[in-house]
Coordinates of C-alpha atoms in Angstrom, one line a residue:
M1 CA -64.9 -14.6 -56.3
G2 CA -66.4 -13.4 -59.5
R3 CA -65.9 -12.4 -63.1
M4 CA -67.6 -10.4 -65.8
V5 CA -69.8 -12.4 -68.2
N6 CA -72.0 -10.9 -71.0
N7 CA -72.2 -7.5 -69.4
G8 CA -73.1 -9.1 -66.1
F9 CA -71.2 -10.3 -63.1
Q10 CA -71.0 -14.0 -62.3
Y11 CA -70.2 -15.2 -58.8
S12 CA -68.3 -18.4 -57.9
I13 CA -68.4 -20.0 -54.5
M14 CA -65.0 -20.6 -53.1
R15 CA -64.3 -23.1 -50.4
V16 CA -61.1 -23.2 -48.4
L17 CA -60.4 -26.9 -47.6
K18 CA -57.4 -26.4 -45.4
L19 CA -55.8 -23.3 -44.2
N20 CA -52.7 -23.4 -42.0
I21 CA -52.1 -20.3 -40.1
S22 CA -49.0 -20.0 -37.9
R23 CA -49.8 -18.5 -34.6
P24 CA -47.4 -15.8 -33.3
A25 CA -47.5 -17.3 -29.7
K26 CA -46.2 -20.6 -31.1
T27 CA -43.5 -18.9 -33.1
R28 CA -42.4 -17.1 -29.9
D29 CA -42.3 -20.5 -28.1
V30 CA -40.0 -21.8 -30.8
M31 CA -37.7 -18.8 -30.6
Q32 CA -37.5 -19.0 -26.8
L33 CA -36.5 -22.7 -27.0
Y34 CA -33.9 -22.0 -29.6
Q35 CA -32.5 -19.0 -27.6
K36 CA -32.5 -20.9 -24.4
Y37 CA -31.0 -24.2 -25.6
N38 CA -28.3 -25.0 -28.2
S39 CA -29.2 -28.6 -28.3
Y40 CA -32.0 -30.9 -27.0
M41 CA -29.4 -32.5 -24.7
D42 CA -29.2 -29.1 -22.8
I43 CA -32.9 -29.5 -21.9
D44 CA -33.5 -31.4 -18.6
N45 CA -37.2 -32.3 -19.0
V46 CA -38.5 -34.7 -21.6
A47 CA -41.5 -32.7 -22.6
D48 CA -39.4 -29.8 -23.8
R49 CA -36.9 -32.1 -25.5
L50 CA -39.8 -33.5 -27.5
K51 CA -40.9 -30.0 -28.4
W52 CA -37.4 -28.9 -29.4
L53 CA -36.9 -32.0 -31.5
R54 CA -40.2 -31.6 -33.3
Q55 CA -39.7 -27.9 -34.0
H56 CA -36.1 -28.6 -35.1
K57 CA -37.5 -30.9 -37.8
G58 CA -40.1 -28.2 -38.8
L59 CA -43.0 -30.4 -37.8
K60 CA -46.3 -29.6 -36.2
Q61 CA -47.9 -31.7 -33.5
E62 CA -50.5 -32.9 -36.0
D63 CA -47.7 -34.1 -38.3
V64 CA -45.9 -36.1 -35.6
A65 CA -49.2 -37.5 -34.2
E66 CA -50.1 -38.7 -37.7
M67 CA -46.7 -40.3 -38.1
L68 CA -47.1 -42.1 -34.8
G69 CA -50.6 -43.2 -35.5
V70 CA -52.1 -41.3 -32.5
T71 CA -54.3 -38.3 -32.1
R72 CA -52.8 -34.8 -31.8
K73 CA -54.3 -34.7 -28.3
I74 CA -52.3 -37.8 -27.2
Y75 CA -49.1 -36.4 -28.7
G76 CA -49.8 -33.0 -27.2
K77 CA -50.0 -34.6 -23.8
L78 CA -46.5 -36.0 -24.3
E79 CA -45.1 -32.6 -25.1
W80 CA -46.8 -30.9 -22.2
G81 CA -45.8 -33.5 -19.7
K82 CA -49.4 -34.4 -19.0
C83 CA -48.7 -38.2 -19.1
D84 CA -46.2 -40.4 -17.5
L85 CA -43.9 -41.8 -20.1
A86 CA -42.9 -44.6 -17.7
D87 CA -46.2 -46.3 -18.5
K88 CA -45.5 -49.3 -20.7
E89 CA -48.2 -48.2 -23.1
Y90 CA -46.0 -45.3 -24.2
F91 CA -42.8 -47.3 -24.8
S92 CA -43.7 -48.1 -28.4
L93 CA -44.4 -44.4 -29.0
L94 CA -41.0 -43.6 -27.5
D95 CA -39.3 -46.0 -29.9
K96 CA -41.1 -44.5 -32.8
L97 CA -40.2 -40.9 -31.7
A98 CA -36.5 -41.9 -31.3
Q99 CA -36.5 -43.3 -34.8
L100 CA -38.4 -40.2 -36.2
Y101 CA -36.0 -37.8 -34.6
D102 CA -32.9 -40.0 -35.2
V103 CA -31.9 -40.0 -31.5
P104 CA -31.3 -42.8 -29.0
V105 CA -34.5 -43.6 -27.1
T106 CA -32.6 -43.0 -23.8
D107 CA -32.3 -39.3 -24.8
L108 CA -36.1 -39.1 -24.5
L109 CA -36.2 -40.6 -21.0
D110 CA -35.7 -39.2 -17.6
D111 CA -33.9 -41.4 -15.0
Y112 CA -37.2 -43.0 -13.7
T113 CA -38.5 -43.6 -17.1
Q114 CA -35.2 -45.3 -18.1
F115 CA -35.5 -47.4 -15.0
M116 CA -39.0 -48.6 -16.1
Y117 CA -38.1 -48.8 -19.8
K118 CA -35.1 -51.1 -19.1
G119 CA -37.2 -53.2 -16.8
Q120 CA -37.8 -52.4 -13.1
G121 CA -37.1 -56.0 -12.1
R122 CA -33.9 -56.3 -14.1
C123 CA -32.6 -52.9 -12.8
L124 CA -33.4 -53.8 -9.2
A125 CA -31.6 -57.2 -9.5
E126 CA -28.6 -55.5 -11.0
Y127 CA -28.5 -52.9 -8.2
R128 CA -28.8 -55.6 -5.6
K129 CA -26.1 -57.7 -7.1
L130 CA -23.7 -54.8 -7.3
T131 CA -24.1 -54.3 -3.5
G132 CA -23.5 -58.0 -2.9
L133 CA -26.6 -58.4 -0.9
N134 CA -29.4 -61.0 -1.1
K135 CA -33.0 -59.9 -1.5
K136 CA -33.7 -59.8 2.2
E137 CA -30.5 -57.8 3.0
F138 CA -31.2 -55.4 0.2
A139 CA -34.8 -54.9 1.3
E140 CA -33.6 -54.2 4.8
S141 CA -31.0 -51.7 3.5
L142 CA -34.0 -49.8 1.9
N143 CA -36.0 -50.2 5.1
I144 CA -38.9 -52.0 3.3
E145 CA -40.5 -55.4 3.7
V146 CA -38.8 -58.2 1.8
T147 CA -42.1 -59.3 0.3
K148 CA -42.6 -55.8 -1.2
Y149 CA -39.1 -55.8 -2.6
R150 CA -39.6 -59.3 -4.1
K151 CA -42.8 -58.1 -5.8
W152 CA -40.8 -55.1 -7.3
E153 CA -38.1 -57.4 -8.6
R154 CA -40.6 -59.8 -10.1
E155 CA -42.6 -56.8 -11.4
T156 CA -45.9 -58.1 -9.9
I157 CA -46.2 -54.5 -8.5
L158 CA -44.6 -51.5 -10.1
M159 CA -42.6 -49.0 -8.2
T160 CA -44.1 -45.5 -8.4
R161 CA -42.1 -42.5 -9.4
K162 CA -42.3 -41.3 -5.8
G163 CA -41.0 -44.6 -4.5
W164 CA -38.1 -44.6 -7.0
E165 CA -37.2 -41.1 -6.1
K166 CA -37.1 -42.0 -2.4
Y167 CA -34.9 -45.1 -2.9
F168 CA -33.0 -44.7 -6.1
N169 CA -32.8 -41.1 -7.2
K170 CA -29.2 -39.9 -7.7
S171 CA -29.7 -37.2 -5.1
N172 CA -30.4 -39.9 -2.5
V173 CA -27.4 -42.1 -3.4
G174 CA -25.3 -40.5 -0.7
K175 CA -28.0 -41.0 1.9
K176 CA -28.3 -44.7 1.2
N177 CA -25.9 -47.4 0.0
I178 CA -27.5 -47.7 -3.4
I179 CA -25.5 -47.7 -6.6
I180 CA -27.2 -46.1 -9.6
H181 CA -26.2 -47.1 -13.2

């Protein structure tokens, strides 16, 4: 920048401290989500639900990350499905996100993550009691060792997503005598 001073030209140095430029690709992503879904409840995966909710509030990933007290990279991983929300380290973030977006935390969880969030041991004990079986009988109905089942119920070992899908996924309920919430 410059201006005329005493028949001469004086230059000023200009610094841009922060410049937010919207990227067309991101705008297209927003429009595609809005065109595809009327509500975040229509979205079946958690990552896209988070993205829809953030965009609906008019926030950027950096804004949400700052509100959560995490880096944009960590929050970005949540939106891109690059981390398993069933890890207990993410539960406090899920609570904060639910509060930020004014939705029940269960709306941000898939079935497996709800299972872990509610407490694997508690859920297993409830399932077992609904069947009227003791631990040994329940383990046998799953075709697993009773010691492994006991460890699951005491949460000394955590059930993997793959294990949960094998034994408790809704699509497997008809194949096994398991009752799901």
